[in-house]
Short mmCIF file of C-alpha atoms in Angstrom, two decimals:
data_model
loop_
_atom_site.label_atom_id
_atom_site.label_comp_id
_atom_site.label_asym_id
_atom_site.label_seq_id
_atom_site.Cartn_x
_atom_site.Cartn_y
_atom_site.Cartn_z
CA MET A 1 12.44 87.75 111.05
CA SER A 2 15.73 89.39 110.20
CA LEU A 3 17.94 86.65 111.85
CA PRO A 4 17.08 83.29 113.19
CA ILE A 5 16.63 83.41 116.89
CA LYS A 6 18.85 80.35 117.56
CA ASP A 7 21.71 82.10 115.80
CA ILE A 8 21.13 85.14 117.89
CA LEU A 9 21.13 83.21 121.08
CA ASP A 10 24.35 81.49 120.08
CA HIS A 11 25.99 84.89 119.15
CA LEU A 12 25.08 86.34 122.32
CA HIS A 13 26.17 83.34 124.55
CA ILE A 14 22.70 82.60 125.88
CA ASN A 15 21.61 79.37 124.13
CA ASP A 16 21.85 77.36 127.38
CA ILE A 17 21.12 79.30 130.59
CA ASN A 18 22.64 77.44 133.58
CA HIS A 19 23.47 80.15 135.86
CA ALA A 20 21.40 82.49 138.25
CA PHE A 21 23.99 85.18 138.83
CA SER A 22 27.21 86.50 137.54
CA THR A 23 29.92 88.67 139.10
CA GLY A 24 31.85 88.74 135.88
CA ASN A 25 33.95 85.76 135.09
CA GLN A 26 32.19 84.01 137.93
CA TRP A 27 28.70 82.53 136.83
CA GLY A 28 26.76 80.18 139.19
CA SER A 29 23.60 78.80 140.59
CA SER A 30 22.47 76.35 143.17
CA ALA A 31 21.60 72.67 142.23
CA ASN A 32 18.03 73.24 143.45
CA ALA A 33 17.43 76.72 141.97
CA VAL A 34 13.86 77.76 141.24
CA THR A 35 13.46 77.96 137.39
CA LYS A 36 11.27 80.01 134.97
CA ASP A 37 10.45 79.30 131.35
CA ILE A 38 10.86 82.52 129.19
CA VAL A 39 8.23 82.51 126.49
CA SER A 40 8.03 85.16 123.71
CA PRO A 41 4.91 87.00 123.46
CA THR A 42 5.51 87.14 119.81
CA ASP A 43 4.74 83.44 119.02
CA GLY A 44 4.23 81.76 122.39
CA LYS A 45 7.38 79.71 122.09
CA LYS A 46 9.75 78.96 125.01
CA ILE A 47 12.96 80.70 124.23
CA ALA A 48 14.95 79.30 127.28
CA THR A 49 14.68 78.28 131.00
CA VAL A 50 16.40 80.69 133.48
CA LYS A 51 17.24 79.96 137.14
CA PHE A 52 16.53 82.28 140.05
CA ALA A 53 19.33 83.19 142.49
CA THR A 54 18.95 82.38 146.27
CA ALA A 55 19.59 84.80 149.05
CA ASP A 56 23.05 83.19 149.70
CA GLU A 57 23.84 83.76 146.06
CA TYR A 58 22.77 87.28 146.21
CA ASN A 59 24.94 87.80 149.27
CA THR A 60 27.94 86.43 147.39
CA VAL A 61 27.35 88.94 144.55
CA VAL A 62 27.22 91.85 147.01
CA GLU A 63 30.41 90.71 148.77
CA THR A 64 32.26 90.43 145.47
CA ALA A 65 31.02 93.78 144.30
CA ALA A 66 31.97 95.50 147.56
CA LYS A 67 35.58 94.20 147.12
CA ALA A 68 35.74 95.25 143.52
CA PHE A 69 34.66 98.86 144.44
CA LYS A 70 37.75 99.34 146.33
CA THR A 71 39.90 98.80 143.36
CA TRP A 72 37.44 100.29 140.71
CA ARG A 73 37.22 103.68 142.38
CA THR A 74 40.96 104.03 142.30
CA ILE A 75 41.09 103.97 138.50
CA PRO A 76 41.03 107.50 137.13
CA ALA A 77 37.65 108.48 135.80
CA PRO A 78 38.88 109.10 132.09
CA LYS A 79 40.18 105.62 132.09
CA ARG A 80 36.82 104.25 133.42
CA GLY A 81 35.37 106.23 130.56
CA GLU A 82 37.50 104.54 128.04
CA ILE A 83 36.20 101.14 129.30
CA VAL A 84 32.66 102.51 128.82
CA ARG A 85 33.70 103.67 125.35
CA GLN A 86 34.75 100.09 124.42
CA ILE A 87 31.41 98.83 125.72
CA GLY A 88 29.65 101.19 123.38
CA GLU A 89 31.75 99.85 120.42
CA SER A 90 30.84 96.29 121.37
CA LEU A 91 27.23 97.21 121.52
CA ARG A 92 27.50 98.76 118.05
CA ALA A 93 28.97 95.53 116.86
CA ASN A 94 26.03 93.54 118.44
CA LYS A 95 23.27 96.09 117.75
CA LYS A 96 21.34 93.85 115.17
CA GLN A 97 21.39 90.63 117.31
CA LEU A 98 20.74 92.33 120.66
CA GLY A 99 18.06 94.54 119.13
CA THR A 100 16.39 91.56 117.51
CA LEU A 101 16.38 89.58 120.90
CA VAL A 102 14.87 92.72 122.67
CA SER A 103 11.95 92.74 120.17
CA TYR A 104 11.46 88.88 120.37
CA GLU A 105 11.71 88.56 124.17
CA MET A 106 9.62 91.64 124.93
CA GLY A 107 7.46 92.05 121.87
CA LYS A 108 8.20 95.56 120.86
CA SER A 109 8.67 96.31 117.10
CA LEU A 110 12.00 95.47 115.60
CA GLN A 111 12.72 99.20 114.91
CA GLU A 112 12.12 99.96 118.60
CA GLY A 113 14.40 97.00 119.49
CA TYR A 114 17.09 98.60 117.50
CA GLY A 115 16.32 102.00 118.76
CA GLU A 116 16.69 100.65 122.43
CA VAL A 117 20.09 99.41 121.71
CA GLN A 118 21.01 102.71 120.13
CA GLU A 119 20.00 104.37 123.32
CA MET A 120 22.61 102.27 125.07
CA ILE A 121 25.19 103.27 122.65
CA ASP A 122 24.27 106.87 122.95
CA ILE A 123 24.53 106.84 126.82
CA CYS A 124 28.00 105.23 126.50
CA ASP A 125 28.98 108.32 124.29
CA PHE A 126 27.50 110.63 126.81
CA ALA A 127 29.21 108.90 129.73
CA VAL A 128 32.68 108.98 127.97
CA GLY A 129 32.58 112.74 127.75
CA LEU A 130 31.24 112.79 131.29
CA SER A 131 34.21 111.09 132.57
CA ARG A 132 36.31 114.16 132.13
CA GLN A 133 33.70 116.50 133.53
CA LEU A 134 32.83 115.32 137.01
CA TYR A 135 33.09 118.88 138.20
CA GLY A 136 32.73 120.40 141.69
CA LEU A 137 32.62 124.03 142.65
CA THR A 138 34.83 126.44 144.38
CA MET A 139 33.72 129.26 146.62
CA HIS A 140 35.15 132.13 148.47
CA SER A 141 35.57 131.68 152.30
CA GLU A 142 34.66 134.26 154.78
CA ARG A 143 37.88 133.48 156.64
CA PRO A 144 41.27 134.98 155.35
CA GLU A 145 43.82 132.59 153.69
CA HIS A 146 41.21 129.74 153.40
CA ARG A 147 40.10 127.97 150.32
CA MET A 148 36.67 126.22 150.02
CA TYR A 149 35.58 123.85 147.28
CA GLU A 150 33.38 120.79 146.92
CA GLN A 151 34.02 117.47 145.26
CA TYR A 152 32.17 114.32 144.37
CA HIS A 153 33.12 110.84 145.35
CA PRO A 154 31.62 107.51 144.21
CA LEU A 155 28.91 105.89 146.38
CA GLY A 156 29.75 102.28 146.13
CA ILE A 157 27.39 99.59 145.07
CA ILE A 158 24.47 100.73 142.81
CA GLY A 159 21.52 98.46 142.80
CA VAL A 160 19.56 98.51 139.43
CA ILE A 161 16.04 97.13 139.22
CA SER A 162 14.68 97.32 135.68
CA ALA A 163 11.27 96.72 134.12
CA PHE A 164 10.45 94.56 131.18
CA ASN A 165 9.29 97.41 128.75
CA PHE A 166 12.88 98.68 128.32
CA PRO A 167 14.88 95.51 129.20
CA VAL A 168 18.24 96.99 128.55
CA ALA A 169 18.30 100.71 127.96
CA VAL A 170 17.34 101.83 131.46
CA TRP A 171 20.05 99.63 132.96
CA SER A 172 22.62 101.23 130.74
CA TRP A 173 21.41 104.76 131.72
CA ASN A 174 22.37 103.86 135.18
CA ALA A 175 25.31 101.46 134.76
CA MET A 176 27.30 103.68 132.36
CA LEU A 177 27.12 106.75 134.49
CA ALA A 178 27.72 104.87 137.63
CA TRP A 179 30.78 103.21 136.27
CA VAL A 180 32.39 106.39 135.13
CA CYS A 181 31.63 107.83 138.49
CA GLY A 182 33.54 104.95 140.05
CA ASP A 183 30.72 102.93 141.33
CA VAL A 184 29.91 99.21 140.69
CA CYS A 185 26.67 97.83 139.71
CA ILE A 186 24.41 95.04 140.56
CA TRP A 187 21.52 94.51 138.16
CA LYS A 188 18.30 92.69 138.81
CA PRO A 189 16.45 92.60 135.46
CA SER A 190 12.75 91.89 135.12
CA GLU A 191 11.96 88.24 135.56
CA LYS A 192 9.94 88.63 132.42
CA THR A 193 12.96 89.65 130.20
CA PRO A 194 16.19 88.18 131.65
CA LEU A 195 17.63 86.90 128.40
CA THR A 196 18.56 90.45 127.11
CA ALA A 197 20.06 91.16 130.52
CA ILE A 198 22.38 88.03 130.34
CA ALA A 199 23.41 89.12 126.69
CA CYS A 200 24.41 92.54 128.08
CA GLN A 201 26.30 91.00 130.97
CA HIS A 202 28.30 88.92 128.51
CA ILE A 203 29.05 91.94 126.32
CA ALA A 204 30.20 94.10 129.20
CA GLN A 205 32.15 91.47 130.81
CA GLU A 206 34.09 90.63 127.74
CA VAL A 207 35.31 94.35 127.74
CA PHE A 208 36.06 94.26 131.32
CA LYS A 209 38.25 91.15 130.89
CA ARG A 210 40.14 92.68 128.01
CA ASN A 211 40.97 95.51 130.35
CA ASN A 212 42.18 93.06 133.09
CA ILE A 213 39.11 93.90 135.27
CA ASP A 214 37.58 90.58 135.96
CA GLU A 215 35.21 90.52 138.90
CA GLY A 216 32.58 92.66 140.59
CA VAL A 217 32.18 95.85 138.65
CA SER A 218 29.36 94.50 136.56
CA CYS A 219 27.19 91.97 138.30
CA LEU A 220 23.73 90.22 137.43
CA VAL A 221 21.31 88.61 139.64
CA ILE A 222 18.30 86.85 138.07
CA GLY A 223 15.24 86.44 140.32
CA ASP A 224 11.88 87.69 141.32
CA ARG A 225 10.69 90.40 143.77
CA ASN A 226 12.53 88.63 146.55
CA ILE A 227 15.86 89.73 145.15
CA GLY A 228 14.46 93.21 144.86
CA GLU A 229 13.51 93.30 148.48
CA LEU A 230 16.89 91.93 149.60
CA MET A 231 18.49 94.75 147.60
CA SER A 232 16.17 97.58 149.01
CA ASN A 233 16.89 96.40 152.63
CA ASP A 234 20.52 95.91 152.17
CA THR A 235 22.72 98.69 153.87
CA ARG A 236 25.61 97.61 151.63
CA VAL A 237 23.84 99.16 148.67
CA PRO A 238 23.69 102.89 149.21
CA LEU A 239 21.63 103.62 146.06
CA VAL A 240 18.77 101.64 144.58
CA SER A 241 17.56 102.66 141.18
CA ALA A 242 14.18 101.20 140.52
CA THR A 243 11.97 101.28 137.47
CA GLY A 244 8.48 100.05 137.55
CA SER A 245 4.99 100.49 138.86
CA THR A 246 4.06 103.15 141.50
CA ARG A 247 3.14 100.24 143.74
CA MET A 248 6.62 98.67 143.51
CA GLY A 249 8.28 102.08 143.80
CA LYS A 250 6.41 102.73 147.08
CA ALA A 251 7.69 99.47 148.49
CA VAL A 252 11.31 100.20 147.43
CA SER A 253 11.13 103.71 148.74
CA ALA A 254 9.86 102.66 152.10
CA ALA A 255 12.49 99.83 152.57
CA VAL A 256 15.41 102.09 151.40
CA GLY A 257 14.18 105.02 153.39
CA ALA A 258 13.88 103.10 156.59
CA ARG A 259 17.78 102.51 156.50
CA LEU A 260 18.28 106.17 155.29
CA GLY A 261 19.48 104.90 151.93
CA LYS A 262 19.10 106.59 148.60
CA SER A 263 16.57 105.67 146.01
CA LEU A 264 16.10 106.79 142.37
CA LEU A 265 12.60 105.98 141.31
CA GLU A 266 11.22 105.90 137.77
CA LEU A 267 7.57 104.99 138.15
CA GLY A 268 4.20 105.20 136.50
CA GLY A 269 3.11 107.80 133.84
CA ASN A 270 -0.47 108.99 132.77
CA ASN A 271 0.84 111.14 129.99
CA ALA A 272 -1.45 113.56 128.11
CA ILE A 273 -1.16 115.62 124.82
CA ILE A 274 -2.98 119.07 124.78
CA LEU A 275 -4.21 119.72 121.29
CA THR A 276 -5.09 123.30 120.95
CA GLU A 277 -7.11 125.07 118.25
CA ASN A 278 -3.74 126.34 116.84
CA ALA A 279 -2.22 123.04 116.39
CA ASP A 280 -0.95 121.47 113.10
CA LEU A 281 -3.44 118.48 113.08
CA ASP A 282 -1.50 116.36 110.73
CA MET A 283 1.74 116.66 112.70
CA SER A 284 -0.21 116.12 115.96
CA LEU A 285 -1.64 112.78 114.49
CA ILE A 286 1.80 111.28 114.22
CA GLY A 287 2.80 112.09 117.75
CA ALA A 288 -0.56 110.98 119.18
CA VAL A 289 -0.67 107.62 117.40
CA PHE A 290 2.87 106.77 118.02
CA GLY A 291 2.62 107.80 121.57
CA ALA A 292 -0.50 105.63 122.07
CA VAL A 293 0.44 102.48 120.01
CA GLY A 294 4.30 102.36 120.15
CA THR A 295 5.49 99.34 122.16
CA ALA A 296 1.77 98.45 122.39
CA GLY A 297 1.19 101.20 124.91
CA GLN A 298 3.76 99.72 127.34
CA ARG A 299 6.08 102.68 127.75
CA CYS A 300 6.05 104.72 130.86
CA THR A 301 5.91 107.73 128.53
CA SER A 302 2.98 106.27 126.38
CA THR A 303 0.23 108.66 125.52
CA ARG A 304 -2.68 107.78 127.55
CA ARG A 305 -4.95 110.94 127.24
CA LEU A 306 -5.55 113.50 124.40
CA ILE A 307 -6.98 116.73 125.73
CA ILE A 308 -8.44 118.26 122.53
CA HIS A 309 -9.95 121.80 122.04
CA GLU A 310 -13.65 121.74 121.33
CA SER A 311 -13.28 123.65 118.03
CA VAL A 312 -11.03 120.72 116.51
CA TYR A 313 -12.24 117.77 118.61
CA GLU A 314 -14.57 116.22 115.97
CA ALA A 315 -12.08 116.72 113.17
CA PHE A 316 -9.18 115.16 115.02
CA LYS A 317 -11.31 112.34 116.32
CA GLN A 318 -12.13 111.40 112.83
CA LYS A 319 -8.41 111.57 111.78
CA LEU A 320 -7.63 109.23 114.67
CA VAL A 321 -10.25 106.80 113.75
CA LYS A 322 -9.03 106.67 110.23
CA ALA A 323 -5.35 106.25 111.29
CA TYR A 324 -6.22 103.54 113.74
CA ALA A 325 -7.94 101.57 110.87
CA GLN A 326 -4.44 101.49 109.10
CA ILE A 327 -2.44 100.17 112.09
CA LYS A 328 -0.89 96.74 111.40
CA ILE A 329 -0.66 94.39 114.32
CA GLY A 330 1.48 91.28 114.22
CA ASP A 331 4.90 89.78 114.53
CA PRO A 332 7.10 92.55 115.78
CA LEU A 333 10.09 91.15 113.82
CA ASP A 334 8.16 92.05 110.60
CA GLU A 335 9.09 95.70 109.92
CA ASN A 336 5.74 96.12 108.20
CA ASN A 337 3.80 95.97 111.41
CA HIS A 338 3.29 98.89 113.66
CA MET A 339 2.31 97.17 116.84
CA GLY A 340 3.36 93.94 118.46
CA PRO A 341 1.97 92.06 121.44
CA LEU A 342 1.55 92.87 125.15
CA ILE A 343 4.16 91.28 127.41
CA ASP A 344 2.02 88.37 128.59
CA GLN A 345 -1.54 87.19 129.03
CA ASP A 346 -1.75 88.74 132.31
CA ALA A 347 -1.19 92.10 130.67
CA VAL A 348 -4.09 91.20 128.25
CA ALA A 349 -6.36 90.39 131.25
CA LEU A 350 -5.65 93.85 132.70
CA TYR A 351 -6.26 95.57 129.40
CA LEU A 352 -9.62 93.83 128.95
CA ASP A 353 -10.63 94.68 132.60
CA SER A 354 -9.66 98.36 132.03
CA ILE A 355 -12.01 98.51 128.90
CA GLU A 356 -14.86 97.06 130.89
CA LYS A 357 -14.22 99.64 133.76
CA CYS A 358 -14.07 102.37 131.29
CA LYS A 359 -17.43 101.36 129.89
CA ALA A 360 -18.98 100.90 133.30
CA GLU A 361 -18.04 104.50 134.18
CA GLY A 362 -19.58 105.94 131.02
CA GLY A 363 -16.63 105.81 128.55
CA LYS A 364 -17.82 105.65 124.84
CA PHE A 365 -15.49 103.73 122.62
CA VAL A 366 -15.15 105.26 119.09
CA VAL A 367 -12.47 102.56 118.17
CA GLU A 368 -13.20 99.28 119.90
CA GLY A 369 -10.69 97.08 121.52
CA GLY A 370 -10.43 93.41 122.14
CA LYS A 371 -8.11 90.40 122.15
CA LEU A 372 -6.85 89.09 118.92
CA GLU A 373 -6.81 85.32 118.58
CA GLY A 374 -5.83 82.38 116.18
CA GLY A 375 -3.28 82.22 113.49
CA ALA A 376 -0.54 84.72 113.78
CA TYR A 377 -2.01 85.75 117.27
CA SER A 378 -1.63 82.33 118.84
CA SER A 379 0.42 83.43 121.63
CA GLY A 380 -2.70 85.02 123.15
CA CYS A 381 -0.90 88.38 123.77
CA TYR A 382 -2.25 90.33 120.84
CA VAL A 383 -4.87 93.01 121.27
CA LYS A 384 -6.40 95.91 119.28
CA PRO A 385 -5.46 99.50 120.11
CA CYS A 386 -8.74 101.36 121.09
CA ILE A 387 -9.92 104.83 121.71
CA ALA A 388 -12.61 105.96 124.23
CA GLU A 389 -14.19 109.24 124.91
CA VAL A 390 -14.08 109.91 128.75
CA GLU A 391 -14.12 112.44 131.51
CA ASN A 392 -10.70 113.04 133.22
CA HIS A 393 -12.15 112.21 136.67
CA TYR A 394 -13.11 108.55 135.75
CA LYS A 395 -11.14 106.26 138.18
CA ILE A 396 -9.83 104.16 135.17
CA VAL A 397 -8.53 107.35 133.64
CA GLN A 398 -6.71 108.32 136.80
CA HIS A 399 -5.03 104.91 136.74
CA GLU A 400 -2.22 103.89 134.40
CA THR A 401 -3.10 100.97 132.29
CA PHE A 402 -0.01 99.51 130.43
CA ALA A 403 -1.83 98.86 127.23
CA PRO A 404 -2.87 100.74 124.00
CA ILE A 405 -5.91 102.46 125.33
CA LEU A 406 -6.35 106.08 124.48
CA TYR A 407 -8.65 108.47 126.22
CA LEU A 408 -10.12 111.52 124.49
CA ILE A 409 -11.11 114.51 126.63
CA LYS A 410 -12.62 117.86 125.48
CA TYR A 411 -11.73 121.38 126.75
CA SER A 412 -12.56 124.99 126.05
CA THR A 413 -9.84 127.09 127.65
CA ILE A 414 -6.06 126.62 127.88
CA GLU A 415 -6.24 127.02 131.64
CA GLU A 416 -8.78 124.22 131.79
CA ALA A 417 -6.52 121.96 129.57
CA ILE A 418 -3.56 122.53 131.97
CA ASP A 419 -5.77 121.63 134.87
CA LEU A 420 -6.91 118.36 133.14
CA GLN A 421 -3.40 117.62 132.16
CA ASN A 422 -2.17 118.04 135.81
CA GLY A 423 -5.20 116.36 137.27
CA VAL A 424 -3.79 112.91 137.70
CA PRO A 425 -1.61 111.41 140.44
CA GLN A 426 1.32 110.72 137.89
CA GLY A 427 3.60 113.40 136.58
CA LEU A 428 6.12 111.93 133.96
CA SER A 429 5.65 113.17 130.46
CA SER A 430 3.37 115.82 128.87
CA ALA A 431 3.06 117.73 125.64
CA ILE A 432 1.26 120.58 123.88
CA MET A 433 0.64 120.85 120.30
CA THR A 434 0.27 124.52 119.17
CA ASN A 435 1.56 127.12 116.85
CA ASN A 436 0.69 129.82 119.36
CA LEU A 437 3.70 131.15 121.36
CA ARG A 438 1.57 132.24 124.37
CA GLU A 439 -0.04 128.80 124.66
CA ALA A 440 3.43 127.04 124.39
CA GLU A 441 5.02 129.40 126.95
CA THR A 442 2.19 129.16 129.37
CA PHE A 443 2.33 125.34 129.17
CA LEU A 444 6.13 125.39 130.02
CA SER A 445 5.79 128.01 132.74
CA TYR A 446 5.35 127.62 136.51
CA ALA A 447 1.61 127.74 135.81
CA GLY A 448 1.85 124.89 133.26
CA SER A 449 2.62 121.35 133.19
CA ASP A 450 3.64 119.74 136.48
CA CYS A 451 5.52 116.91 134.82
CA GLY A 452 9.21 116.20 134.70
CA ILE A 453 9.05 116.23 131.08
CA ALA A 454 7.14 119.01 129.02
CA ASN A 455 7.29 119.11 125.21
CA VAL A 456 5.95 121.48 122.52
CA ASN A 457 4.98 120.05 119.19
CA ILE A 458 6.42 116.54 119.88
CA GLY A 459 4.74 113.86 121.69
CA THR A 460 5.10 112.47 125.13
CA SER A 461 6.80 109.18 124.07
CA GLY A 462 10.51 108.81 123.93
CA ALA A 463 13.28 110.98 125.22
CA GLU A 464 16.75 111.89 124.20
CA ILE A 465 19.59 110.85 126.52
CA GLY A 466 20.99 114.36 126.67
CA GLY A 467 18.32 115.48 128.99
CA ALA A 468 17.62 114.27 132.59
CA PHE A 469 14.70 111.76 132.33
CA GLY A 470 12.09 111.40 135.15
CA GLY A 471 9.01 112.70 136.71
CA GLU A 472 7.21 114.19 139.74
CA LYS A 473 4.37 113.11 142.02
CA GLU A 474 3.72 109.26 141.81
CA THR A 475 6.28 109.06 139.16
CA GLY A 476 8.88 109.16 142.00
CA GLY A 477 10.90 112.20 141.37
CA GLY A 478 13.95 110.50 140.20
CA ARG A 479 16.13 111.66 137.21
CA GLU A 480 18.30 109.40 134.97
CA SER A 481 20.44 109.64 131.89
CA GLY A 482 21.63 113.12 130.84
CA SER A 483 22.14 116.59 132.26
CA ASP A 484 23.55 116.45 135.82
CA ALA A 485 21.78 113.23 136.66
CA TRP A 486 25.30 111.83 137.29
CA LYS A 487 25.31 113.52 140.66
CA VAL A 488 22.85 110.95 142.16
CA TYR A 489 25.55 108.23 141.86
CA MET A 490 27.98 110.20 143.87
CA ARG A 491 28.36 111.65 147.33
CA ARG A 492 29.03 115.43 147.62
CA GLN A 493 31.90 116.58 149.96
CA THR A 494 32.67 120.18 150.95
CA ASN A 495 36.31 120.85 151.77
CA THR A 496 37.94 123.84 153.48
CA ILE A 497 41.79 124.44 153.43
CA ASN A 498 43.42 126.67 155.90
CA TYR A 499 46.78 127.75 154.59
CA SER A 500 47.24 130.60 157.11
CA LYS A 501 49.28 130.57 160.31
CA THR A 502 46.15 131.02 162.58
CA LEU A 503 42.89 129.21 163.10
CA PRO A 504 39.96 131.74 162.75
CA LEU A 505 36.61 130.26 163.50
CA ALA A 506 33.51 130.70 161.21
CA GLN A 507 30.95 133.50 161.95
CA GLY A 508 33.66 135.35 163.90
CA ILE A 509 33.39 133.24 166.93
CA LYS A 510 36.23 133.91 169.49
CA PHE A 511 37.68 130.87 171.47
CA ASP A 512 40.78 132.02 173.05
CA LEU A 513 42.82 129.64 175.29
#
């Protein structure tokens, strides 16, 4: 462990958790609040006990945020960007402590914990530049002496529901962009990883306070699915950005859609790498193994399926088996380990159940899975990464299992490989490994991958913040982070100015009085 956890908790102001919500300077909770022990999957030890907010407390947060929005939206966008720049600097100063806490609370490797905080820093940098580039368009009017243009205005309150696997980065993708756009944010983190969220709230709020912005721009509500349901049904929250399972996303979409609100959904993935006969096998091995084993297979972009050309299938399978034998599993705070635990014992049970379902459908395991127990694995959350030869149509293969189970599928033609790649309900990330230009361009064409992300000669896992992140089909269709994803946090308005002395009507309509 690079730093004692107690010192980290003290440094990040979360040693004693007495509050269920924060609107900035105001932290609070009811005397009879429901509590939850937060236990690290790394060692099974309790880190802290948190309190869950009530419906009344949630309402207090929304009211405070709504009031803050009226002031925050009047601050020029570049000045809002300056505050986000300062948040980025504070994250840089706290990267080691926050990254270590991400690793300890969630179970991902320490390098991945640091990497997640770096993503936050990167999106702050992106948002600072964006604060001077909230562009609209101008267009020529069909009427003389008229000018037409469009502009973007902030929406208001942005509700952010985040998942345990990226407990802080995904919030920052939303919050930093929303803030420079003039919105305010209410964050409901996963009930499995609330401590990192509390730490981020403290970091952000210190910056807001230094800039004499005390209340309501950055809000936090700790709770279970009840808080998510309140937010989804709340007409005061024009946009709900939700990251999680497809099942959860469908519930959010239905509730938000029923009130004609907006939702930004980042849901399940069932990501595949196509490995052609023209691939560099050694390079492909790195992408495949990290994609399948990184974060113990708990990324929405994790590699679930390897679709391998029949001519290199056996050779690459042997490379995989050899590589898996070298994977070190253990304490994620030990940088010598490649893979840490699953998030909790419920996740372990789902992993074991998926293995049995795969075997029942005919799957042949070339690297056996199973639960690791005793000694360093006493938390009960550690498992073995495993590999199975399957058919793409198996029900379990069509389903996303949030665990390190990798499925091998054989193909003969590139058209068949693309059909297999696309032949699942999800559509987040995809990749092809090839040195053949035609194969690469076919994969990226309209006849290729149907996913929101399609890569050539890199894996499915991970993404740079400069590009819009998200997927199609049951992945939800949302886009976060880079490119023009900022537009979802704003409302578009078309404006026409008549500077003539007459009032001509559009389409040449005559209306003489």
